[in-house]
């Protein structure tokens, strides 16, 4: 046994910044961003907003959609690169605000975090430790990019997505990996003020070798998806919905060419959100669910890549 998804939710900051808005302080253009990435606008947190609040909002929406009372939850797992605190975890804050005392912890697999969290959750169901659980992926990317670096800041946005899981057997196959490439994408940590070690503190901004990540991403998405679909005992033509990590429309299109899944099965919302890291897939999942586009029994294929460099793919029945 593993799980089935019984509810989804999402939350985004109210403030939307278009590409044109960014040209007010950055040497960029709507044309460059649109043609190189497919992004048109992104949600950005403003004063008084916190990523934990967004996570709680998404969690409440998913619980309502699943008609589940928080007291039924056996775990809360959050995937995030950066919660509001190093400790406590974001999951502990979500659990507190939902009024539950079940196990709660964060997991960081960068943009692959939602798939890593689903895979991790499957283990609790398999071991009989859970009947229901909550996954929340919430990312404050706008707080980590250097807003003077046009090569990175235009790519990202803030959001939270959530899913409620229940004991079931809907996960057909999954695959996770990492390749230990620290230089391609990293965000240095806070350094503190220890009198005993004097590290050269680097600014805590996102650094990225876009070309390196691009090459990795296309291969990882195409190979990871193909192998996971095969492990599920399915043909690529049997996939009803592909939910790819929304990092760059050109990455998705290049991966599409390497696969034989019909192109009309790929679901995209990068134009409205940009890259919200591990929140991309659960936000997209909730949009499809709320729009009534997912039918019970349909086959979903999720695929993501990110800092690590990590890679994750999962095939599951809706
Ligand atoms: O979740 C994982 C997150 N990361 C990714 O998925 C990133 C993967 N990589 C990419 O998506 C692409 O490599 C980028 C979108 C980051 C960059 O696209 P590119 O087509 O590889 O552009 P480039 O880096 O080769 O830059 C081309 C030109 C450069 O100018 P010169 O040297 O040719 O004069 C850049 O300085 O575009 C310039 N440029 C920009 N121009 C206007 C870079 N960023 C911008 C910008 N606006 N925002």
Tab-separated table of N, CA and C in Angstrom, residues 244 251 288:
chain	number	residue	atom	x	y	z
A	244	UNK	N	5.158	18.890	-15.442
A	244	UNK	CA	6.602	19.110	-15.342
A	244	UNK	C	6.929	20.302	-14.454
A	251	UNK	N	12.973	24.343	-21.736
A	251	UNK	CA	13.429	23.062	-21.162
A	251	UNK	C	12.335	22.019	-21.355
A	288	UNK	N	-5.430	22.240	-11.924
A	288	UNK	CA	-6.103	21.225	-12.756
A	288	UNK	C	-7.277	20.619	-12.001
